[in-house]
């Protein structure tokens, strides 16, 4: 089996520790262990934990606490994985057979695109499109219904959706969610909904509605890396029908077998209901405090940049009007300014940059100042070229 190069993750692995300013992070400043545990946690009990193999599908308490995120779900509806990446991998591996087709939302985190092509053989794009009228907060990334209709055929085995979306930060409306479910129902396809940014809503309020419970042939994948600020725990999960989850556990036996003992224990603490809400409140506070500072930088660039504010997540997708492709811009910023951003091409789109704003915002602004300097250099070069011509 051959698999596409996962350009975004490969470049992050190669360069995120080799640059001075890493603006490619897609979550919030991670919690420290002492912040996660709080004063009332049994620290001695944690230190006394035997580092044995834990339950392969995750401890029952952890699975019960994950199930609380999905009304009506129980522990048997959940399998714990090593991150949402393994959840997606296991779900698509378990559902797709050679010759199957998958309809995959673009732009997206391209893992599912590559997996669909590897295990099924064909990925068909349906798209979010940027509303053309106006600028700024009045617009949104909306579901392109015509592209969904084209992508879903009688050979479609599953439809993959990312909601809240990476990289746009968009959240589907209820009618848009219904349209995806009805498209799946019409051809008896599965829906795999990656909801890892659910809980990172910038304006606060209720969590983004889940696809859970809308359709019998549905799997939700998620984890603690983004909204919870705990990427180092590598805890993810699949939630779905108990029979399907039990079958997917057999696929999990071929990969990492189990979560780690300490990660399972710490994840239980993170998902205790009161602690869970405190962690999500922290995430939303960071996003609300950091985003306006990055937006001020975007405004400072005038008409060169085009931007729709994210609804959820610690990432902003910024369009640009410069005579350079997104991969070339990524390379030059890395080599000439020691700044790492993520190019639109890594999400299946064109002249866009994805910028993370959930970490140290002052350091983010220092990196963006270098981006400004490079943009000005590029503009001067373009003007000189036009004048010479």
Coordinates of C-alpha atoms in Angstrom, one line a residue:
X1 CA 0.0 0.0 0.0
X2 CA 1.3 3.4 -0.9
X3 CA 0.2 6.5 1.0
X4 CA 0.4 10.2 0.0
X5 CA 3.0 12.3 1.7
X6 CA 1.4 14.2 4.6
X7 CA 3.0 17.5 3.8
X8 CA 1.8 19.5 6.8
X9 CA 2.8 17.1 9.5
X10 CA 6.1 16.2 7.7
X11 CA 7.2 19.9 7.5
X12 CA 6.1 20.6 11.1
X13 CA 8.2 17.6 12.2
X14 CA 11.2 18.8 10.3
X15 CA 11.1 22.5 11.1
X16 CA 9.0 23.4 14.1
X17 CA 12.1 23.2 16.4
X18 CA 14.5 24.7 13.8
X19 CA 12.9 28.1 13.6
X20 CA 12.8 31.0 16.0
X21 CA 9.1 31.7 15.6
X22 CA 6.7 28.8 15.2
X23 CA 3.3 30.1 14.2
X24 CA 2.2 26.7 12.9
X25 CA 0.8 25.4 16.3
X26 CA -2.9 24.8 16.2
X27 CA -3.9 24.6 19.8
X28 CA -3.6 26.7 23.0
X29 CA -0.7 27.0 25.4
X30 CA -0.6 23.5 27.0
X31 CA -1.5 22.9 30.6
X32 CA 1.3 22.0 33.0
X33 CA 0.7 18.8 35.0
X34 CA 0.4 20.9 38.2
X35 CA -2.3 23.0 36.6
X36 CA -4.2 20.0 35.5
X37 CA -4.1 18.2 38.8
X38 CA -5.1 21.0 41.1
X39 CA -4.7 21.0 44.9
X40 CA -7.2 18.3 45.7
X41 CA -5.7 15.6 43.4
X42 CA -4.2 12.4 45.0
X43 CA -0.7 13.1 43.9
X44 CA 0.8 10.3 45.9
X45 CA -1.7 7.9 44.3
X46 CA -0.4 9.1 40.9
X47 CA 3.2 8.6 41.9
X48 CA 2.3 5.1 43.1
X49 CA 0.8 4.1 39.8
X50 CA 2.3 0.9 38.4
X51 CA 3.4 1.5 34.8
X52 CA 1.8 -1.7 33.5
X53 CA -0.4 -2.1 30.4
X54 CA -3.7 -0.4 31.0
X55 CA -7.0 -1.6 29.5
X56 CA -6.6 -1.7 25.7
X57 CA -9.7 0.4 24.9
X58 CA -9.1 2.8 27.8
X59 CA -10.2 2.5 31.5
X60 CA -13.9 2.2 32.1
X61 CA -13.9 5.5 34.1
X62 CA -12.2 7.4 31.2
X63 CA -14.6 5.9 28.7
X64 CA -17.6 6.9 30.8
X65 CA -16.3 10.4 31.2
X66 CA -15.8 10.7 27.4
X67 CA -19.3 9.3 26.8
X68 CA -20.7 12.2 28.9
X69 CA -19.8 14.5 25.9
X70 CA -22.4 12.6 23.8
X71 CA -26.0 12.3 25.1
X72 CA -27.1 8.7 25.5
X73 CA -23.6 7.3 25.0
X74 CA -22.1 4.7 27.4
X75 CA -18.6 3.4 28.0
X76 CA -19.1 0.6 25.4
X77 CA -19.6 3.3 22.7
X78 CA -16.1 4.6 23.2
X79 CA -12.6 3.3 22.4
X80 CA -9.6 5.4 23.6
X81 CA -6.8 5.9 21.1
X82 CA -3.4 7.6 21.1
X83 CA -4.5 11.0 19.9
X84 CA -7.3 12.0 17.4
X85 CA -4.8 11.1 14.6
X86 CA -5.0 7.4 15.6
X87 CA -8.8 7.6 16.0
X88 CA -9.1 8.9 12.4
X89 CA -6.6 6.3 11.2
X90 CA -8.4 3.4 12.9
X91 CA -11.9 4.6 11.7
X92 CA -10.9 4.9 8.0
X93 CA -8.9 1.7 8.0
X94 CA -11.8 -0.1 9.6
X95 CA -14.5 1.3 7.2
X96 CA -12.8 1.4 3.8
X97 CA -12.1 -1.4 1.4
X98 CA -10.2 -1.3 -1.9
X99 CA -12.4 0.3 -4.5
X100 CA -14.5 2.3 -2.0
X101 CA -14.8 6.1 -2.3
X102 CA -14.8 8.7 0.4
X103 CA -16.2 12.2 0.2
X104 CA -13.8 14.4 2.1
X105 CA -14.4 18.1 3.1
X106 CA -11.8 20.6 1.9
X107 CA -10.1 22.6 3.2
X108 CA -9.2 20.2 5.9
X109 CA -6.5 18.6 7.9
X110 CA -5.3 16.3 5.1
X111 CA -4.8 13.1 7.1
X112 CA -8.2 11.8 6.2
X113 CA -7.7 12.7 2.5
X114 CA -4.5 10.6 2.4
X115 CA -6.1 7.7 4.3
X116 CA -9.1 7.7 2.1
X117 CA -6.9 7.4 -1.0
X118 CA -4.7 4.8 0.6
X119 CA -7.4 2.5 2.0
X120 CA -10.3 3.1 -0.5
X121 CA -8.4 4.3 -3.6
X122 CA -10.5 7.5 -4.2
X123 CA -11.2 10.7 -2.3
X124 CA -13.8 13.1 -3.7
X125 CA -13.7 16.6 -2.5
X126 CA -16.7 18.6 -1.3
X127 CA -15.9 22.1 -0.1
X128 CA -16.4 24.9 2.2
X129 CA -16.5 28.1 0.2
X130 CA -15.8 31.6 1.3
X131 CA -18.7 33.9 0.8
X132 CA -17.7 36.6 -1.7
X133 CA -19.8 39.5 -0.6
X134 CA -18.1 42.1 1.7
X135 CA -15.2 41.7 4.0
X136 CA -14.5 40.8 7.6
X137 CA -17.0 39.6 10.2
X138 CA -20.1 39.7 7.9
X139 CA -18.8 36.7 5.9
X140 CA -18.4 33.0 6.7
X141 CA -17.1 29.8 5.3
X142 CA -20.2 28.0 4.1
X143 CA -20.9 24.5 2.9
X144 CA -20.9 24.3 -0.9
X145 CA -24.0 22.1 -1.4
X146 CA -23.4 21.6 -5.1
X147 CA -19.9 20.1 -4.4
X148 CA -21.4 17.8 -1.8
X149 CA -23.9 16.5 -4.3
X150 CA -21.2 15.9 -6.9
X151 CA -18.9 14.2 -4.4
X152 CA -21.4 11.7 -3.0
X153 CA -22.2 8.8 -5.4
X154 CA -23.5 5.3 -5.1
X155 CA -19.9 4.1 -4.6
X156 CA -19.3 6.5 -1.6
X157 CA -18.6 4.4 1.5
X158 CA -18.2 7.3 3.9
X159 CA -18.3 11.1 4.2
X160 CA -15.6 12.8 6.3
X161 CA -16.4 16.1 8.0
X162 CA -14.3 18.3 10.3
X163 CA -16.4 20.5 12.5
X164 CA -15.3 22.9 13.9
X165 CA -13.1 23.1 10.8
X166 CA -9.3 23.1 10.5
X167 CA -8.0 25.4 9.0
X168 CA -10.9 27.9 8.6
X169 CA -12.2 27.8 12.2
X170 CA -15.7 27.7 10.7
X171 CA -18.7 25.9 12.4
X172 CA -21.4 24.3 10.3
X173 CA -25.0 25.5 10.7
X174 CA -27.6 22.9 11.7
X175 CA -29.1 22.9 8.1
X176 CA -25.5 22.2 6.8
X177 CA -25.1 19.4 9.2
X178 CA -28.4 18.0 8.2
X179 CA -27.4 18.2 4.5
X180 CA -24.3 16.0 5.1
X181 CA -26.3 13.5 7.1
X182 CA -29.0 13.3 4.4
X183 CA -26.3 12.9 1.7
X184 CA -24.9 9.9 3.6
X185 CA -28.4 8.5 4.2
X186 CA -29.2 8.6 0.5
X187 CA -26.4 6.2 -0.4
X188 CA -26.2 4.3 3.0
X189 CA -22.7 5.7 3.7
X190 CA -21.0 6.2 7.0
X191 CA -20.2 9.7 8.4
X192 CA -16.9 10.2 10.2
X193 CA -17.0 13.5 12.1
X194 CA -13.7 14.9 13.4
X195 CA -14.7 17.2 16.3
X196 CA -11.4 17.7 18.0
X197 CA -11.9 21.5 18.1
X198 CA -15.3 21.2 19.8
X199 CA -15.2 23.1 23.1
X200 CA -12.8 25.8 21.8
X201 CA -15.5 28.3 20.8
X202 CA -14.1 31.8 20.9
X203 CA -17.3 33.6 22.0
X204 CA -17.9 31.0 24.7
X205 CA -21.4 29.8 25.2
X206 CA -22.5 26.2 24.5
X207 CA -20.3 23.7 22.8
X208 CA -20.5 23.3 19.0
X209 CA -23.4 20.9 18.3
X210 CA -22.0 17.3 17.7
X211 CA -23.0 15.0 14.8
X212 CA -23.5 12.4 17.5
X213 CA -27.1 11.0 17.6
X214 CA -28.1 12.4 14.1
X215 CA -27.6 9.2 12.2
X216 CA -27.0 5.5 13.0
X217 CA -23.9 5.0 10.8
X218 CA -21.8 7.6 12.4
X219 CA -18.4 7.8 14.2
X220 CA -17.2 10.8 16.1
X221 CA -13.4 11.2 16.5
X222 CA -11.9 13.7 19.0
X223 CA -9.3 14.1 21.7
X224 CA -7.7 16.3 24.3
X225 CA -5.0 17.9 22.1
X226 CA -6.8 21.1 20.9
X227 CA -9.8 22.4 23.0
X228 CA -8.3 20.9 26.2
X229 CA -4.7 22.1 25.7
X230 CA -3.3 18.6 26.5
X231 CA -1.5 17.5 23.3
X232 CA 1.2 15.7 25.2
X233 CA -1.2 13.3 26.7
X234 CA -1.9 11.8 23.3
X235 CA -5.4 10.9 24.3
X236 CA -8.0 10.6 21.6
X237 CA -11.1 8.5 21.0
X238 CA -13.7 7.1 18.7
X239 CA -17.4 7.2 19.7
X240 CA -19.9 5.2 17.8
X241 CA -22.3 2.2 17.7
X242 CA -21.1 -0.3 20.3
X243 CA -20.8 -3.2 17.7
X244 CA -18.7 -1.0 15.4
X245 CA -16.5 0.3 18.2
X246 CA -15.9 -3.3 19.3
X247 CA -14.8 -4.3 15.8
X248 CA -12.5 -1.3 15.5
X249 CA -10.8 -2.4 18.8
X250 CA -9.5 -5.3 16.7
X251 CA -7.8 -2.8 14.4
X252 CA -6.4 -0.9 17.3
X253 CA -4.7 -4.2 18.3
X254 CA -2.5 -3.8 15.3
X255 CA -1.3 -0.3 16.1
X256 CA -0.5 1.0 19.6
X257 CA -2.6 -1.6 21.5
X258 CA -3.4 0.7 24.5
X259 CA -3.1 4.3 25.7
X260 CA -0.4 4.8 28.3
X261 CA -1.1 4.2 31.9
X262 CA -0.3 7.8 33.0
X263 CA -2.1 9.4 30.1
X264 CA -5.2 7.4 30.9
X265 CA -5.0 8.5 34.6
X266 CA -4.4 12.2 33.7
X267 CA -7.2 12.1 31.1
X268 CA -9.6 10.9 33.7
X269 CA -8.7 13.9 35.8
X270 CA -9.1 16.3 32.8
X271 CA -12.6 14.9 32.0
X272 CA -14.0 15.0 35.5
X273 CA -17.0 17.3 34.8
X274 CA -16.1 20.3 36.9
X275 CA -12.4 20.2 35.8
X276 CA -13.5 19.7 32.2
X277 CA -15.5 22.9 32.3
X278 CA -12.7 24.8 33.9
X279 CA -10.2 23.6 31.3
X280 CA -12.5 24.7 28.4
X281 CA -13.1 28.0 30.1
X282 CA -9.3 28.5 30.2
X283 CA -9.0 27.7 26.5
X284 CA -11.8 30.2 25.6
X285 CA -10.2 32.9 27.7
X286 CA -6.9 32.5 25.9
X287 CA -8.5 32.6 22.5
X288 CA -10.6 35.7 23.4
X289 CA -7.5 37.5 24.8
X290 CA -5.1 36.6 21.9
X291 CA -7.3 36.9 18.8
X292 CA -7.8 40.7 18.9
X293 CA -4.0 41.2 18.9
X294 CA -3.5 39.1 15.9
X295 CA -6.5 40.8 14.1
X296 CA -4.8 44.2 14.7
X297 CA -1.8 42.9 12.8
X298 CA -4.0 41.6 10.0
X299 CA -5.7 45.1 9.7
X300 CA -2.3 46.7 9.7
X301 CA -1.6 45.0 6.3
X302 CA -4.5 46.8 4.6
X303 CA -5.9 45.3 1.4
X304 CA -3.1 42.7 1.1
X305 CA -4.8 40.3 3.5
X306 CA -8.3 38.8 3.6
X307 CA -9.6 37.2 6.7
X308 CA -12.8 35.8 8.2
X309 CA -12.7 35.4 12.0
X310 CA -12.7 31.8 13.3
X311 CA -15.7 30.7 15.3
X312 CA -13.7 28.0 17.1
X313 CA -10.1 27.0 17.5
X314 CA -6.8 28.7 17.9
X315 CA -6.1 29.2 14.2
X316 CA -6.8 31.9 11.7
X317 CA -6.9 31.3 7.9
X318 CA -5.6 34.4 6.2
X319 CA -5.9 35.0 2.4
X320 CA -3.2 37.1 0.8
X321 CA -2.7 39.1 -2.4
X322 CA 0.9 38.7 -3.3
X323 CA 2.7 37.3 -6.4
X324 CA 3.9 34.1 -4.7
X325 CA 2.4 30.7 -4.1
X326 CA 1.7 29.5 -0.6
X327 CA 4.4 26.8 -0.5
X328 CA 7.0 29.2 -1.9
X329 CA 6.0 31.8 0.7
X330 CA 6.2 29.2 3.5
X331 CA 9.7 28.2 2.4
X332 CA 11.0 31.8 2.1
X333 CA 9.5 32.8 5.5
X334 CA 11.2 29.8 7.1
X335 CA 14.6 30.3 5.4
X336 CA 14.8 34.1 5.4
X337 CA 12.9 35.1 8.5
X338 CA 13.0 31.9 10.7
X339 CA 9.2 31.9 10.9
X340 CA 7.1 28.8 10.4
X341 CA 3.5 29.2 9.1
X342 CA 1.3 26.6 7.4
X343 CA 0.6 27.2 3.7
X344 CA -2.9 26.9 2.2
X345 CA -1.6 24.2 -0.2
X346 CA -1.2 21.9 2.8
X347 CA -5.0 22.0 3.2
X348 CA -5.9 21.6 -0.4
X349 CA -6.4 25.4 -1.2
X350 CA -4.4 28.2 -2.7
X351 CA -3.2 31.6 -1.5
X352 CA -3.8 31.3 2.2
X353 CA -1.7 31.1 5.4
X354 CA -2.8 29.4 8.6
X355 CA -1.5 31.2 11.6
X356 CA -1.8 29.8 15.2
X357 CA -2.5 32.4 17.9
X358 CA -3.1 30.2 21.0
X359 CA 0.4 30.2 22.4
X360 CA 2.5 33.1 23.7
X361 CA 0.8 36.0 21.9
X362 CA 3.7 38.4 22.3
X363 CA 6.0 36.0 20.7
X364 CA 3.4 35.4 18.0
X365 CA 3.4 39.2 17.3
X366 CA 7.2 39.2 17.1
X367 CA 7.0 36.5 14.4
X368 CA 4.3 38.4 12.6
X369 CA 6.5 41.5 12.6
X370 CA 9.0 39.4 10.6
X371 CA 6.2 38.4 8.2
X372 CA 5.4 42.1 7.7
X373 CA 9.0 42.8 6.9
X374 CA 9.1 40.0 4.4
X375 CA 5.8 41.2 2.8
X376 CA 7.2 44.7 2.4
X377 CA 10.4 43.3 0.9
X378 CA 8.3 41.2 -1.5
X379 CA 6.2 44.2 -2.4
X380 CA 9.2 46.4 -3.1
X381 CA 10.7 43.6 -5.3
X382 CA 7.4 43.3 -7.3
X383 CA 7.2 47.1 -7.7
X384 CA 10.8 47.2 -9.0
X385 CA 10.1 44.4 -11.4
X386 CA 7.1 46.2 -12.8
X387 CA 9.0 49.5 -13.1
X388 CA 11.9 47.8 -14.9
X389 CA 9.5 46.1 -17.3

